[in-house]
mmCIF file of C-alpha atoms in Angstrom:
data_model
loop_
_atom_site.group_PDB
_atom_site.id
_atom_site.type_symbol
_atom_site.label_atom_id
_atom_site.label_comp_id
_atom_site.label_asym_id
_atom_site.label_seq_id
_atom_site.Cartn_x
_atom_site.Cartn_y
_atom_site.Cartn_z
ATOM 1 C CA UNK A 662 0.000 0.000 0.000
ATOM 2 C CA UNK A 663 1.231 2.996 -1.270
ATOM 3 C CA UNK A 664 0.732 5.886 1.018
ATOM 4 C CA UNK A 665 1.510 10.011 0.786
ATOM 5 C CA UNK A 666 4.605 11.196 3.087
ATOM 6 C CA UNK A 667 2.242 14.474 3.662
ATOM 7 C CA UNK A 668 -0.266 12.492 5.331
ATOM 8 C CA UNK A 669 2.017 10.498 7.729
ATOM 9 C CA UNK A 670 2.655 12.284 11.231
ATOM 10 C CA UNK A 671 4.907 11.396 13.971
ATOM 11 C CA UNK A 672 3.009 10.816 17.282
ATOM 12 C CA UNK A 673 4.833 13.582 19.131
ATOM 13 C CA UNK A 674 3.854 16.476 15.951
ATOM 14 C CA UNK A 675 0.247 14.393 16.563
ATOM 15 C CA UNK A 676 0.303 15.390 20.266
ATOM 16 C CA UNK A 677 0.869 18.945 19.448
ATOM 17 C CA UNK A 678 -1.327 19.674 17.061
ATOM 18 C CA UNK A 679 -4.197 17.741 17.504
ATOM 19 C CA UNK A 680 -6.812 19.789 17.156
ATOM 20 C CA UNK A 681 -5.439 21.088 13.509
ATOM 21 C CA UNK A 682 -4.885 17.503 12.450
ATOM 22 C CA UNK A 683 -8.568 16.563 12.926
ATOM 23 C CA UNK A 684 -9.576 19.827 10.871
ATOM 24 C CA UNK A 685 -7.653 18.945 7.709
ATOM 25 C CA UNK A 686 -8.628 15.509 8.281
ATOM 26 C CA UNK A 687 -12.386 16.762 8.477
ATOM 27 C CA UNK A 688 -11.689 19.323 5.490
ATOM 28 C CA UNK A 689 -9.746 16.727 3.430
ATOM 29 C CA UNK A 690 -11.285 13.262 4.350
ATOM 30 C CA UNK A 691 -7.746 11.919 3.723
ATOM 31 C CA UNK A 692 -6.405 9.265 6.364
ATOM 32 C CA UNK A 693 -3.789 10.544 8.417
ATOM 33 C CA UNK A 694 -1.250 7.654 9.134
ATOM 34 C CA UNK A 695 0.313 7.754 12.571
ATOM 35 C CA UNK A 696 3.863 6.796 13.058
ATOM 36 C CA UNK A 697 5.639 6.128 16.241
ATOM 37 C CA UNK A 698 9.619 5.195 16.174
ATOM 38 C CA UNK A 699 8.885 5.865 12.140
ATOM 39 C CA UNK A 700 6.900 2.756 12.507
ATOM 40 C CA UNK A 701 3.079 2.825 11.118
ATOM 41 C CA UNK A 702 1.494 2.585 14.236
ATOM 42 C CA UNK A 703 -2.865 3.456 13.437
ATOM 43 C CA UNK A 704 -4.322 5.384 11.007
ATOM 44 C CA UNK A 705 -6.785 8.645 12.085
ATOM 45 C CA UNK A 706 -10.290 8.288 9.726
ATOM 46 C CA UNK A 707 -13.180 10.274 9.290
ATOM 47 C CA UNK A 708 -15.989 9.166 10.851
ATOM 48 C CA UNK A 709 -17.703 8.697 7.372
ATOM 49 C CA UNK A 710 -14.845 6.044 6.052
ATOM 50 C CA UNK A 711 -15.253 4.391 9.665
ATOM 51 C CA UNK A 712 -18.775 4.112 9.113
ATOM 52 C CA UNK A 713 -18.310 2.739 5.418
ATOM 53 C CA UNK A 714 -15.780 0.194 6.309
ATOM 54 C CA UNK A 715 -17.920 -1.031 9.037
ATOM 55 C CA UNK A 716 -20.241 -1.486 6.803
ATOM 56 C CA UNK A 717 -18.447 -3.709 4.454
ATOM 57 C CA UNK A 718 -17.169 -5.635 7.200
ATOM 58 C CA UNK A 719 -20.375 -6.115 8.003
ATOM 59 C CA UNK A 720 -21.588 -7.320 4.320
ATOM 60 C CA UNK A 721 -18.500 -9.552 4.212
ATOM 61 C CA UNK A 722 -19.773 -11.374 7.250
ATOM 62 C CA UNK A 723 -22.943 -11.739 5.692
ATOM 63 C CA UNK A 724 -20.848 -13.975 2.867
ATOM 64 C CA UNK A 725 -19.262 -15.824 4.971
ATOM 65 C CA UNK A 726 -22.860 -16.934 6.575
ATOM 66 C CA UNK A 727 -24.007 -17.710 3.180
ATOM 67 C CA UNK A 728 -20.843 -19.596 2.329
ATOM 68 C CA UNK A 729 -20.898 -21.950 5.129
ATOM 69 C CA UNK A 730 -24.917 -22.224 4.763
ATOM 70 C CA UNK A 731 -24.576 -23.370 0.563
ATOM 71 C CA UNK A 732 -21.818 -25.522 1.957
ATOM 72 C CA UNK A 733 -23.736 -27.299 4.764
ATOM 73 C CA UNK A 734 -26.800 -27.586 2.444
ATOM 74 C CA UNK A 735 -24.210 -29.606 -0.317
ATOM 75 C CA UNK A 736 -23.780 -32.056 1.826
ATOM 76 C CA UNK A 737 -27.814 -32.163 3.572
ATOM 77 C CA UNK A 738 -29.340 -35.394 3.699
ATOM 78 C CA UNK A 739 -32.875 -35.608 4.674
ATOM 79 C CA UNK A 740 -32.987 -39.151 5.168
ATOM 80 C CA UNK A 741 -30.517 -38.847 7.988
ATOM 81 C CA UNK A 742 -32.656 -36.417 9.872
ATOM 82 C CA UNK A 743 -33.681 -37.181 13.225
ATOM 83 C CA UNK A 744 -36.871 -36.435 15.198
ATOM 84 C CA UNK A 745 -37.310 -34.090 18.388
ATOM 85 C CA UNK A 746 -39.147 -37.009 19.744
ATOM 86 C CA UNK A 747 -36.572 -40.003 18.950
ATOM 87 C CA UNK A 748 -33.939 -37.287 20.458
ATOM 88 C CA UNK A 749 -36.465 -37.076 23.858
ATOM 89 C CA UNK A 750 -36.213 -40.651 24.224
ATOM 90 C CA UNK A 751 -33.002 -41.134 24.350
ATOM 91 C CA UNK A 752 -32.226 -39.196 27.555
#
């Protein structure tokens, strides 16, 4: 992942200018990438891309639920099915 020098900030320059930092996030709706011992350490979003990724997290888990329901119904047999009752009487 490719990623803008301009929109990386040390944690310390993060710590001092906070408030600025959240305005040209707000203004820009670019990701600001935190670094911290010129590590990547978290990334600062706007609450509109945090909401949209949650989102397709959310849709992705739906897939996964479908996948493993297709792949339990490929291997359903009804004729191994077993009753409530004949499951009662053997307790």
């Amino acid at each position: 992942m490719l990623v803008e020098t301009k929109q990386m900030v040390p944690i310390t320059r993060l710590q001092k200018q906070l408030t600025q930092t959240i305005r040209n996030l707000s203004d820009s709706g670019e990701a600001v990438y935190i670094l911290k011992n010129n590590n990547m350490e978290a990334v600062l979003l706007s609450y509109q891309e945090y909401e949209y990724l949650k989102e397709i997290e959310e849709i992705f888990e739906h897939f996964e639920i479908k996948n493993m329901v297709d792949t339990r119904l490929k291997n359903y047999n009804p004729q191994k099915n077993i009753s409530w009752d004949k499951i009662r009487e053997n307790k």
